[in-house]
Short mmCIF file of C-alpha atoms and ligand atoms in Angstrom, two decimals:
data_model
loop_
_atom_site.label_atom_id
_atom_site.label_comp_id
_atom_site.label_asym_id
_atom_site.label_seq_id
_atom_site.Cartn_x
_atom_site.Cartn_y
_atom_site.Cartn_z
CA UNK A 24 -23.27 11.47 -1.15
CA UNK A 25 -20.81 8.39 -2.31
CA UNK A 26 -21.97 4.88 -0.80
CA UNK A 27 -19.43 2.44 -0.06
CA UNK A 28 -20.38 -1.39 -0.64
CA UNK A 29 -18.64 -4.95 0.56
CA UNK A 30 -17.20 -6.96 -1.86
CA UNK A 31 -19.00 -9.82 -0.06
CA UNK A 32 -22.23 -8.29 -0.39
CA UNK A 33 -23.70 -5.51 -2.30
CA UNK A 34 -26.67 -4.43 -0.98
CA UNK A 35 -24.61 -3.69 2.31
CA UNK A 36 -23.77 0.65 1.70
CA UNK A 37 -22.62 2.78 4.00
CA UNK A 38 -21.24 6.33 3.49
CA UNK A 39 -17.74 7.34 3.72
CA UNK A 40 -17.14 8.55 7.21
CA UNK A 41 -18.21 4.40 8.56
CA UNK A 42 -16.23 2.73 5.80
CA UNK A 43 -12.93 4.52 7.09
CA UNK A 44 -13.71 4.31 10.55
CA UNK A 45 -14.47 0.76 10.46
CA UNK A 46 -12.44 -0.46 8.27
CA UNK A 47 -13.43 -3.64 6.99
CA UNK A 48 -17.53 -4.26 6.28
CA UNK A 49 -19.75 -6.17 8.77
CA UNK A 50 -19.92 -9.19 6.71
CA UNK A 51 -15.93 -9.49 6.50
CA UNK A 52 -16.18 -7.81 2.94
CA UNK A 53 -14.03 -5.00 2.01
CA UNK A 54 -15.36 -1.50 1.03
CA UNK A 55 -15.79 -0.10 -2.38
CA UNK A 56 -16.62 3.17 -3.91
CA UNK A 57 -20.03 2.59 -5.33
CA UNK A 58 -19.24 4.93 -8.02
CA UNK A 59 -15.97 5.57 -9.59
CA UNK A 60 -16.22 8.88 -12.05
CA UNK A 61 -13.86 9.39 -14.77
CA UNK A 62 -11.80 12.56 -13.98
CA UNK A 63 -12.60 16.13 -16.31
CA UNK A 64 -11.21 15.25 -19.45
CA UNK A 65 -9.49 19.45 -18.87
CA UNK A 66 -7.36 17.71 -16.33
CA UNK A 67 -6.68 14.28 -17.78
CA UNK A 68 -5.29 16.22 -20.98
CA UNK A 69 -3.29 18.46 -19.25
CA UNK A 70 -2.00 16.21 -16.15
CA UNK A 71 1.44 17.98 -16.89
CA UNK A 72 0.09 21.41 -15.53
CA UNK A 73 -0.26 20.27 -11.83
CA UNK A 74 2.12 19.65 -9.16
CA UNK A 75 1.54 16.74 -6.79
CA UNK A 76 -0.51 17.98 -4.51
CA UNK A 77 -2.43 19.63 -6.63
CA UNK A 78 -3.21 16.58 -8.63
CA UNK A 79 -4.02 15.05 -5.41
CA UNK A 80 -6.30 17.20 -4.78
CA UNK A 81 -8.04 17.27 -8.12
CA UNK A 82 -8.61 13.14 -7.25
CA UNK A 83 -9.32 13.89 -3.93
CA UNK A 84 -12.26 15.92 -5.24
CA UNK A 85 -13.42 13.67 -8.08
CA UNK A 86 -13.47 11.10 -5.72
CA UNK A 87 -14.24 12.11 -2.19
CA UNK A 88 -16.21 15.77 -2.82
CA UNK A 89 -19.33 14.98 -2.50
CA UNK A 90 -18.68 13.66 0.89
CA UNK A 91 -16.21 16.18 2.51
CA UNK A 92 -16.14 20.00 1.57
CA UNK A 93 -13.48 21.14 -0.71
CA UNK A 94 -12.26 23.38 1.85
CA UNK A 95 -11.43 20.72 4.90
CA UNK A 96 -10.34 18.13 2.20
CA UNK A 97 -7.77 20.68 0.54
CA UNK A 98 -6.17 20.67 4.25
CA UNK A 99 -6.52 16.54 4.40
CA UNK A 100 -4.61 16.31 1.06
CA UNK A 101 -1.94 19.16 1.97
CA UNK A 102 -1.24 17.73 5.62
CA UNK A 103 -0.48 13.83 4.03
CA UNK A 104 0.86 14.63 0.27
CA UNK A 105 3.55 16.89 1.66
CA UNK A 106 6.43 15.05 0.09
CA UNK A 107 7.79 13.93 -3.34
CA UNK A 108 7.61 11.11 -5.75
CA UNK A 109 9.90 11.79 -8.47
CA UNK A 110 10.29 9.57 -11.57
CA UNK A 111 13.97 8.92 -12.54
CA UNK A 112 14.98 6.96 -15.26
CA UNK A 113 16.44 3.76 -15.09
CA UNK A 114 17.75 2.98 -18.49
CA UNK A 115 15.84 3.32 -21.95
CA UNK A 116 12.50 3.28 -21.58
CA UNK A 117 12.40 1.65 -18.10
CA UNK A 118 11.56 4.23 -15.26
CA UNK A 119 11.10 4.12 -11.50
CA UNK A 120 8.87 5.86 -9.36
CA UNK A 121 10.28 6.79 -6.31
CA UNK A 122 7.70 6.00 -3.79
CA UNK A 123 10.39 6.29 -0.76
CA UNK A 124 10.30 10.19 0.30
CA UNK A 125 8.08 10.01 3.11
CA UNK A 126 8.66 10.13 6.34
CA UNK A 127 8.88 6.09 7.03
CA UNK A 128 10.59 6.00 3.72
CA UNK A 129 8.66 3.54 2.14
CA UNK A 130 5.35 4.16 -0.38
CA UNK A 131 3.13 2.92 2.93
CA UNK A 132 3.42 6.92 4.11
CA UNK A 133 0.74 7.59 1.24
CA UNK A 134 -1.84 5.55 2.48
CA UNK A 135 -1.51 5.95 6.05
CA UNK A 136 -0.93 10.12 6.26
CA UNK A 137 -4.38 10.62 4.24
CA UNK A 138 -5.79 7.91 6.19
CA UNK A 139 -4.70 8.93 9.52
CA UNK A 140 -6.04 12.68 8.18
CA UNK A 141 -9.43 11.47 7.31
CA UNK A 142 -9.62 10.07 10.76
CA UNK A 143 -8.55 12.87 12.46
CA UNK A 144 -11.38 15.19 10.44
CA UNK A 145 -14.04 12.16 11.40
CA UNK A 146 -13.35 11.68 14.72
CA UNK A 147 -13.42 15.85 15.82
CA UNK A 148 -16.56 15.65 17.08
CA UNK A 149 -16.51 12.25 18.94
CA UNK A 150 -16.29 11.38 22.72
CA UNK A 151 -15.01 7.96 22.08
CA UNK A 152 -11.02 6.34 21.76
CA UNK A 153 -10.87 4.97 18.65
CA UNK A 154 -8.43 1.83 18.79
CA UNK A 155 -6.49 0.99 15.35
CA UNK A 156 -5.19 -2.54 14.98
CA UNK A 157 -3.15 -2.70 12.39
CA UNK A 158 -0.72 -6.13 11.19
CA UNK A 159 2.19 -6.18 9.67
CA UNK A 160 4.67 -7.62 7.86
CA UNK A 161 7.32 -4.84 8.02
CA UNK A 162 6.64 -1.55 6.89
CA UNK A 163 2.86 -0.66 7.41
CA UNK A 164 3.10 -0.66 10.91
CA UNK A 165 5.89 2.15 11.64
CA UNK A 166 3.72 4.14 8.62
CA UNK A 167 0.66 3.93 10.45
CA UNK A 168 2.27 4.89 13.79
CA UNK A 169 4.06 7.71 12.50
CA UNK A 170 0.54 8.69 10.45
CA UNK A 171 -1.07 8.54 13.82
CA UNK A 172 1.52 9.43 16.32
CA UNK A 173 0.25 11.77 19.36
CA UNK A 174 -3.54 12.25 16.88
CA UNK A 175 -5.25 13.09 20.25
CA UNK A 176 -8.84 10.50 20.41
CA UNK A 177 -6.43 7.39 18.92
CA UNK A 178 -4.96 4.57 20.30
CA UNK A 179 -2.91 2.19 17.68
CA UNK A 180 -1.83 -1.05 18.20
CA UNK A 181 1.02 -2.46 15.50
CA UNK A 182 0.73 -6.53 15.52
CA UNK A 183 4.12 -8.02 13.75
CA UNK A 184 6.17 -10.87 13.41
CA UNK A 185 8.79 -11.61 15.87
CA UNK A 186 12.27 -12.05 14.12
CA UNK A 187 10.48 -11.85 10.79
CA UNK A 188 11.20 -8.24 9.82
CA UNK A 189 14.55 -6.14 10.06
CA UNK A 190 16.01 -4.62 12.59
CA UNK A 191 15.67 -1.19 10.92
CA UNK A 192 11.99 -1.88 10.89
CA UNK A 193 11.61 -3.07 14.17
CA UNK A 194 13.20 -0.17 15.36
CA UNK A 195 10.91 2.22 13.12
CA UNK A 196 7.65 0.17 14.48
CA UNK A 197 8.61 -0.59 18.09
CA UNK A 198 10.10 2.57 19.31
CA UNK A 199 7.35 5.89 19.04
CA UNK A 200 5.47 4.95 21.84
CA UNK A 201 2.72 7.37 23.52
CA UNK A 202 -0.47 6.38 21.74
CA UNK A 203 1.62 3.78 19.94
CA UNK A 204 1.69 -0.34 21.20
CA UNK A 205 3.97 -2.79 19.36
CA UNK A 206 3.13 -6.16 19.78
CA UNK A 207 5.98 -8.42 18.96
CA UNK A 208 4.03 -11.91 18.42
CA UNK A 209 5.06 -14.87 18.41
CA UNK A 210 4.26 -16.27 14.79
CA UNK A 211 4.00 -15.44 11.46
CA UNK A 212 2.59 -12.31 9.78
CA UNK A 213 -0.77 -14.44 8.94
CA UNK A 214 -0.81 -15.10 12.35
CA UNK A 215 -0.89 -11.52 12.79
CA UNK A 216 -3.71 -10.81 10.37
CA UNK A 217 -5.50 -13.46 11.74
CA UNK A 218 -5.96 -12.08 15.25
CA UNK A 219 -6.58 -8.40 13.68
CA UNK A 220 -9.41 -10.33 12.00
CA UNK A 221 -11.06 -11.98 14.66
CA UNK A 222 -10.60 -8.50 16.70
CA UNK A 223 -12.92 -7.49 14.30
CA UNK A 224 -15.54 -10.29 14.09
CA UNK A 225 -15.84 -10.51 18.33
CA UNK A 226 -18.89 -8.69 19.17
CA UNK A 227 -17.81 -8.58 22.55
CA UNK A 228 -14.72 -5.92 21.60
CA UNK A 229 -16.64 -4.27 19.32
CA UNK A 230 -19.27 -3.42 21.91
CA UNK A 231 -16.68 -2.00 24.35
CA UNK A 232 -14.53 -0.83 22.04
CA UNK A 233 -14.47 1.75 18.91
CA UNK A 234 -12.38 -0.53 16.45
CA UNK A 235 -10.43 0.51 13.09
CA UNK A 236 -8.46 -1.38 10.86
CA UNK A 237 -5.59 0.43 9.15
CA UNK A 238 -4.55 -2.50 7.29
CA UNK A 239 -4.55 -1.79 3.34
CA UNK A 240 -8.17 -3.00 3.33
CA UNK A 241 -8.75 0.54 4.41
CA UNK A 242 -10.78 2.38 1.95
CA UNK A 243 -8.75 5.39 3.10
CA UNK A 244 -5.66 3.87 2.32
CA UNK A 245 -5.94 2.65 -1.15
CA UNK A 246 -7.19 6.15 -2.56
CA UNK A 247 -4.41 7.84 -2.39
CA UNK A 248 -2.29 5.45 -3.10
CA UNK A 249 -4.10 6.08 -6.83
CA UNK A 250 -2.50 9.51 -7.02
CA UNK A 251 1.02 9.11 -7.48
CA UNK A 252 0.09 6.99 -10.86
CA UNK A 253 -0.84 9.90 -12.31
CA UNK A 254 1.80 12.23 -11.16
CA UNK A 255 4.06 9.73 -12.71
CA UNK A 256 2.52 9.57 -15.78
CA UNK A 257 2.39 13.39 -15.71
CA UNK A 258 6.20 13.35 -15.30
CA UNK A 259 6.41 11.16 -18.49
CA UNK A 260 5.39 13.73 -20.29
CA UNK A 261 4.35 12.03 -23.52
CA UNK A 262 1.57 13.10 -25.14
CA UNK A 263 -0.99 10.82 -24.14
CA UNK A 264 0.54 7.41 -24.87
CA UNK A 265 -0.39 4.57 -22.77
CA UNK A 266 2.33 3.43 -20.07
CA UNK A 267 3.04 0.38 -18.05
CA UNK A 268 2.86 0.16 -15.00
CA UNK A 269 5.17 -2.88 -12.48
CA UNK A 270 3.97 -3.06 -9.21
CA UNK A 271 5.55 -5.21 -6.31
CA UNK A 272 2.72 -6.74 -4.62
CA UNK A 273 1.98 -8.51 -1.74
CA UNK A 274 -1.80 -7.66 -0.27
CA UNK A 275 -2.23 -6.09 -3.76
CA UNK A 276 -3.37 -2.69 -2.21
CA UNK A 277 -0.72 -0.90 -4.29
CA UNK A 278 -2.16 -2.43 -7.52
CA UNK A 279 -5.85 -2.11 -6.79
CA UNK A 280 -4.87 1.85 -6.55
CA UNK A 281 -3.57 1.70 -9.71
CA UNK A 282 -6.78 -0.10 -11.09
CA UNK A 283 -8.64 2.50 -9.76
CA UNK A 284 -6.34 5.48 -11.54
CA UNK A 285 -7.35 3.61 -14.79
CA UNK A 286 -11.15 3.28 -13.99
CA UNK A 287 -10.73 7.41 -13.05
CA UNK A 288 -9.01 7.74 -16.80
CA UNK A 289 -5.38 7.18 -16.79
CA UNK A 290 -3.97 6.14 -19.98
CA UNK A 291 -2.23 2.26 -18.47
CA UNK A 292 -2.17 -0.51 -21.10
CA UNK A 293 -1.12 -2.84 -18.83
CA UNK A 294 -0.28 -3.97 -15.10
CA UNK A 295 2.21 -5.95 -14.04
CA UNK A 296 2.00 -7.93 -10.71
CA UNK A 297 4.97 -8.32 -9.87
CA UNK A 298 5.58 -11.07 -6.46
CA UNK A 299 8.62 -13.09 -4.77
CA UNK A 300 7.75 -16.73 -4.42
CA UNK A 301 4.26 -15.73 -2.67
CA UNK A 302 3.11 -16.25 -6.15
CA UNK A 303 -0.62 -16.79 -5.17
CA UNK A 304 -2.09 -14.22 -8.23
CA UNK A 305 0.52 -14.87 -10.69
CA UNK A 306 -0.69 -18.61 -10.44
CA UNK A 307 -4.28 -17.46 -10.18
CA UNK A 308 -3.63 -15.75 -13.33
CA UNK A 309 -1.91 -18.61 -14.73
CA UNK A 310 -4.34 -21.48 -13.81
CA UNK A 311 -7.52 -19.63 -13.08
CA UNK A 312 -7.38 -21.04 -9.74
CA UNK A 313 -7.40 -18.94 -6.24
CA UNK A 314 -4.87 -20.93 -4.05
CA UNK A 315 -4.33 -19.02 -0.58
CA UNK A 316 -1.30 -20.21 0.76
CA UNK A 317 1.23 -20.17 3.64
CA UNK A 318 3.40 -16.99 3.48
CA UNK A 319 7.33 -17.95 2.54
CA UNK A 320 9.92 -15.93 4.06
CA UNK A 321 11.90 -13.33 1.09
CA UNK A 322 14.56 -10.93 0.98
CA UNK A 323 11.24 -8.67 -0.27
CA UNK A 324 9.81 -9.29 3.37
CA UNK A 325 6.64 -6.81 2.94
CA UNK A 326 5.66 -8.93 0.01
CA UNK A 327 5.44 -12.12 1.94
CA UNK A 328 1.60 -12.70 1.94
CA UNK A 329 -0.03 -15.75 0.51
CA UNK A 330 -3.25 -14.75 0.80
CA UNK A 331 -3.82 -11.32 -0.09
CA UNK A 332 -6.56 -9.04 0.91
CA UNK A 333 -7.17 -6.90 -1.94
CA UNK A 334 -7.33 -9.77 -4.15
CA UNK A 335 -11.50 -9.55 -3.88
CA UNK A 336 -11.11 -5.85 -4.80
CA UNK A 337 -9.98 -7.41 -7.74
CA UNK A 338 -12.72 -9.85 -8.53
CA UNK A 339 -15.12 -7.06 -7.23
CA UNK A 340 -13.97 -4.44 -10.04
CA UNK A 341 -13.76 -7.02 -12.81
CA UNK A 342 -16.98 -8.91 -11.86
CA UNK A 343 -14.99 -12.17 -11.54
CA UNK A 344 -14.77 -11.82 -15.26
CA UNK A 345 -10.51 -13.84 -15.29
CA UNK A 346 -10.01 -13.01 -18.94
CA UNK A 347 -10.91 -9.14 -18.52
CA UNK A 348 -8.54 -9.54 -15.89
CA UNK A 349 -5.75 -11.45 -17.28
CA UNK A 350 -5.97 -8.32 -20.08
CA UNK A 351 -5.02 -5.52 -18.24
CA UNK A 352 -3.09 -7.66 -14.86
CA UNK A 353 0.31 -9.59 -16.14
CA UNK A 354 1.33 -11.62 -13.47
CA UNK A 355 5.15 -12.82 -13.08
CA UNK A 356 6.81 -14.12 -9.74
CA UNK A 357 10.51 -14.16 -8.94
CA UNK A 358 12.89 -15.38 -6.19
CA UNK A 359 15.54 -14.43 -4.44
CA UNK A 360 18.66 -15.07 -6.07
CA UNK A 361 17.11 -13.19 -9.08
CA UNK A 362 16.20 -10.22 -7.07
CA UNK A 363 19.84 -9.93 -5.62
CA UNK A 364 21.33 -10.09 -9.21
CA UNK A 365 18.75 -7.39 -10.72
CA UNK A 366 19.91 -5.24 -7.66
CA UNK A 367 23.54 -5.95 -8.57
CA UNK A 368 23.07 -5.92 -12.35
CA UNK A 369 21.32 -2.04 -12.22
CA UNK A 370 23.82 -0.74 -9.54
CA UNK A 371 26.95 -1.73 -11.47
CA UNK A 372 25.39 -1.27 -15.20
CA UNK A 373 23.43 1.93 -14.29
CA UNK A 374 24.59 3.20 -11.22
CA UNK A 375 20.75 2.97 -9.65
CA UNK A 376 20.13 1.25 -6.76
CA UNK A 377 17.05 -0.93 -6.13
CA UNK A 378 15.54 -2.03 -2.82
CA UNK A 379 14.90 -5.72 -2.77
CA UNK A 380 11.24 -4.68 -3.27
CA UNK A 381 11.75 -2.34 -6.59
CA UNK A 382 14.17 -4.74 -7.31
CA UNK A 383 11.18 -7.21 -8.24
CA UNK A 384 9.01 -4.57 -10.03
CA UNK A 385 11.93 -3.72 -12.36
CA UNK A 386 12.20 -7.54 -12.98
CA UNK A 387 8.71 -8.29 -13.94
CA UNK A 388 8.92 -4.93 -16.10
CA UNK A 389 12.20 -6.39 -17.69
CA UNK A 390 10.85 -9.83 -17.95
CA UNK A 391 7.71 -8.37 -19.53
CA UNK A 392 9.90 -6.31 -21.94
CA UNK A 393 11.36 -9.13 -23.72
CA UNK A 394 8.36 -11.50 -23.93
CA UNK A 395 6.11 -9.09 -25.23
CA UNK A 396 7.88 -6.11 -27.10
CA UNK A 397 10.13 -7.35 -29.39
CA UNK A 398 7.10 -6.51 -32.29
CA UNK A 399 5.21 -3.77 -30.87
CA UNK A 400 6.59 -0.26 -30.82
CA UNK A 401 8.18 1.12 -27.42
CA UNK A 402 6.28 1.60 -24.48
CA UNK A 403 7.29 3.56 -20.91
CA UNK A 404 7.61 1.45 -18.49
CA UNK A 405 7.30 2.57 -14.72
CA UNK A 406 8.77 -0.21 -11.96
CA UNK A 407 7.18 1.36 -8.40
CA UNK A 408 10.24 1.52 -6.10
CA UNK A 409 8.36 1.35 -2.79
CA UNK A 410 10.80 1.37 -0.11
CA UNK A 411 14.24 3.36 0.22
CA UNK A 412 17.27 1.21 -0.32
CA UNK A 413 18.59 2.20 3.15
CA UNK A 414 15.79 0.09 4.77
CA UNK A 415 17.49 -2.76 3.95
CA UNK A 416 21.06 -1.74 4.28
CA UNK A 417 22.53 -4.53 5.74
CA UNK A 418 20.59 -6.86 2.55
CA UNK A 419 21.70 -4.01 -0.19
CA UNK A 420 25.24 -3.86 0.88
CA UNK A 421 26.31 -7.66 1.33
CA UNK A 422 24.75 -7.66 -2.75
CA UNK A 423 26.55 -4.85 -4.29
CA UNK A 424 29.54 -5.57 -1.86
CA UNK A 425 29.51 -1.88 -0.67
CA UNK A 426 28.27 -0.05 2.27
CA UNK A 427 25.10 1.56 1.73
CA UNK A 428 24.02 5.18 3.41
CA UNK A 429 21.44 5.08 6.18
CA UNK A 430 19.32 8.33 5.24
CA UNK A 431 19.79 10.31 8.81
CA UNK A 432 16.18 9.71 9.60
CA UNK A 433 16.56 6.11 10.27
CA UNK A 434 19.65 6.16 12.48
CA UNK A 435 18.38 8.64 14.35
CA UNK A 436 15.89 5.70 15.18
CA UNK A 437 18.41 3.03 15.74
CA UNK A 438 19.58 5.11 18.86
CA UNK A 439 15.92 4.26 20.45
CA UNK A 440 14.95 1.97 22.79
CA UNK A 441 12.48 -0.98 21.57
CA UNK A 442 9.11 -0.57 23.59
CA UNK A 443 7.44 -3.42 21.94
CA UNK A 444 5.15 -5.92 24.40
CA UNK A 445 5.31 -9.91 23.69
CA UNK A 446 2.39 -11.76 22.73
CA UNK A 447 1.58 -15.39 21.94
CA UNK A 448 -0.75 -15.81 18.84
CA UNK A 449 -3.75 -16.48 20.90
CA UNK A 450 -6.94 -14.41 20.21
CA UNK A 451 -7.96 -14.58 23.84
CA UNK A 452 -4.46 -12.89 25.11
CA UNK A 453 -5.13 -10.20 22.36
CA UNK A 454 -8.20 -9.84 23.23
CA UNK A 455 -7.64 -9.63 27.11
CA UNK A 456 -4.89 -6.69 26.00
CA UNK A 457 -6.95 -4.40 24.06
CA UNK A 458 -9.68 -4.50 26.71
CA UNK A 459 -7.44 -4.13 29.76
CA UNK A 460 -6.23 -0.98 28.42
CA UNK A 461 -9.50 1.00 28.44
CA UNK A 462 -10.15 -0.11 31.72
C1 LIG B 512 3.68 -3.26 1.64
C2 LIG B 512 4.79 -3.22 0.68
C3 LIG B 512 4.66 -3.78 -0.62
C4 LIG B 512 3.42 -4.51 -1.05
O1 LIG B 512 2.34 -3.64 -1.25
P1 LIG B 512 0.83 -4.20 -1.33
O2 LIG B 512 -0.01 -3.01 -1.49
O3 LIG B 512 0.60 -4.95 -0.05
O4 LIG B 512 0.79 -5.13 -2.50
C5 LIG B 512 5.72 -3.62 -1.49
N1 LIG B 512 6.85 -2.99 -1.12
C6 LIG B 512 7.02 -2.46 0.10
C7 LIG B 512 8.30 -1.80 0.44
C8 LIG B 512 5.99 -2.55 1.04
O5 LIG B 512 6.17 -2.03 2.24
#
């Protein structure tokens, strides 16, 4: 069996099944794998062979098999990788991964199908409602609801910003209902994670009520979330060269996947954080110095975090050790004007189209390009384009100065009715909610 540590403390293991279903560790920490094996060198040579979900299932196993039989986690992977992530080139060697085929459109689907799977395969032989409080800042909550939508034994609750996200996304988040809450609070997205936080540190709740966090501190959200770095690597086809990877970041869940794709064997020279003006790791790597701050409102809205949770996965995997970090993490922040002309720029020079989110990866890949390559031979470089262009519609088209295509999914949605539930950022309020409803 795999133990599972916090980053605060690492004598504190538990095994699989509690680190998903609990989400964050006792002490506040966040769960690790206590062991992280290198995958079979006969399928790290030969990446190319798979498909996607068989890759997926490959990690799956190297990862999770002691724990779950290969049989039931076979299903797990097949149920939440049931959808695409092509690589399509941008220009030259600049690529993006397409992270936008899911059902929610946006790379968040990874994460939250195999998570909301996992649960569903831990919680078949339990009495008790298990009650997932999940914040966010645009796009994880609709993921998670749609992940989780009519799981019989779960009850979700999707904390987010009021007036702080789009309409599109309120209408993805706010309109599922069934076992599905919205709370539209009253305050910022920190605000948000702040409550979900105390949720979890009230002994009071927790001894009523079976709590989960869904948030991209899940363990069983950042593993998968690992796979499609191979399957893009696979698509490169190229013999085993090292690659480069741009991530946008905000909690830095996306980019502690990737670290863990390297740790399992995949061939990455370098990372490249990649933030709006949240620039709270870029400066870290800058000045050595951990500054949480405020969170800043961007075009990029599910990168506005200035304090980001995965950041002591970070420190955990490098043993604090800055300059082993600074090595294989490049960190590069940009702001919104700049994002709106790299979205203009690739449209009209390339006919792609960028989200303002992969519209920040491709800048720090660009950016990275031309400090550092001008001596060194070429290098593939994949920009992670995490959310659909059509998410952001009414953003995309004012930039390129043309209408842009809602995918039919979405305005399906925009015919709903909002469901969501106001809520003042007071813990006790929350609190008074979540308990009421089991009553
Ligand atoms: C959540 C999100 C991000 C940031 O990912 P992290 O794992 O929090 O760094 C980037 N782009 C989109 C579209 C997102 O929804």
């Amino acid at each position: 069996m795999t133990f599972y540590y916090s980053t605060k403390n690492k004598s504190i293991k538990t095994r699989l099944e509690d680190a998903v279903m609990g989400g964050l560790a006792e002490d506040g920490g966040l769960y690790m794998p206590g062991h992280i094996p290198k995958l079979e060198d006969k399928v790290l040579n030969q990446l190319d062979a798979y498909t996607f979900p068989e890759l997926a299932f490959e990690l799956t196993k190297n990862l999770l098999g002691q724990d779950i039989s290969h049989q039931d986690l076979k299903k797990i992977v097949d149920q939440a990788i049931n959808f695409e992530a092509p690589l399509k080139r941008i220009h030259d060697a600049l690529w993006s991964l397409e992270l936008f085929h899911g059902p929610t459109l946006s790379f968040k689907d990874f994460g939250a199908r195999f998570m909301g799977q996992l649960l569903g395969y831990f919680l078949r032989n339990r009495e008790q409602k298990l009650h997932i409080l999940v914040a966010t800042s645009g796009d994880t909550g609709s993921a998670i609801g749609q992940a989780l939508l009519n799981v019989p034994g779960i009850q979700v609750w999707i904390l987010y910003p009021k007036a702080k996200i789009s309409l599109i996304q309120e209408k993805q988040l706010s309109t599922m209902g069934h076992n599905i809450t919205a709370l539209e609070l009253e305050g910022t997205f920190d605000d948000c994670q702040k409550l979900v936080k105390e949720a979890f540190a009230d002994k009071q709740l927790r001894q009523k009520l079976l709590l989960s966090s869904a948030n991209s501190i899940n363990i069983a959200r950042l593993i998968p979330q690992s796979f499609y770095y191979f399957y893009a690597y696979a698509q490169l086809k190229q013999n085993n060269e090292p690659c480069i990877f741009s991530v946008p970041s905000g909690n830095f869940g996306n980019l502690t996947a990737g670290l863990l794709a390297k740790k399992m064997g995949l061939k990455v020279s370098r990372f490249i954080a990649a933030t709006n003006i949240n620039d709270t790791v870029p400066q870290y790597l800058q000045t050595g110095i951990f500054k949480a701050k405020a969170s800043k409102q961007t075009l990029s809205n599910a990168m506005d975090v200035g304090n980001p949770s995965n950041f002591a996965r970070i420190l955990d995997l490098y043993q604090n050790r800055i300059e082993e970090i600074r090595k294989d993490i490049f960190g590069i922040s940009f702001n919104d004007e700049q994002t709106k002309i790299a979205i203009k720029e690739v449209y009209t020079k390339h006919k792609y189209l960028l989200d303002p989110h992969g519209a920040v990866a491709y800048l720090g890949l660009s950016a990275y390009f031309s400090q550092q390559q001008l001596n060194t031979k070429p290098i593939s470089g994949i920009a992670l384009a995490t959310a659909h262009p059509g998410k952001f519609a009414d953003d995309v088209a004012k930039i390129i100065g043309q209408d842009v295509n809602l995918p039919s999914a979405l305005q399906e949605i925009m015919k709903k009715k909002k469901l969501a539930e106001p809520l003042t950022n007071s813990f006790s309020e929350f609190k008074n909610r979540l308990l009421a409803s089991e009553a």
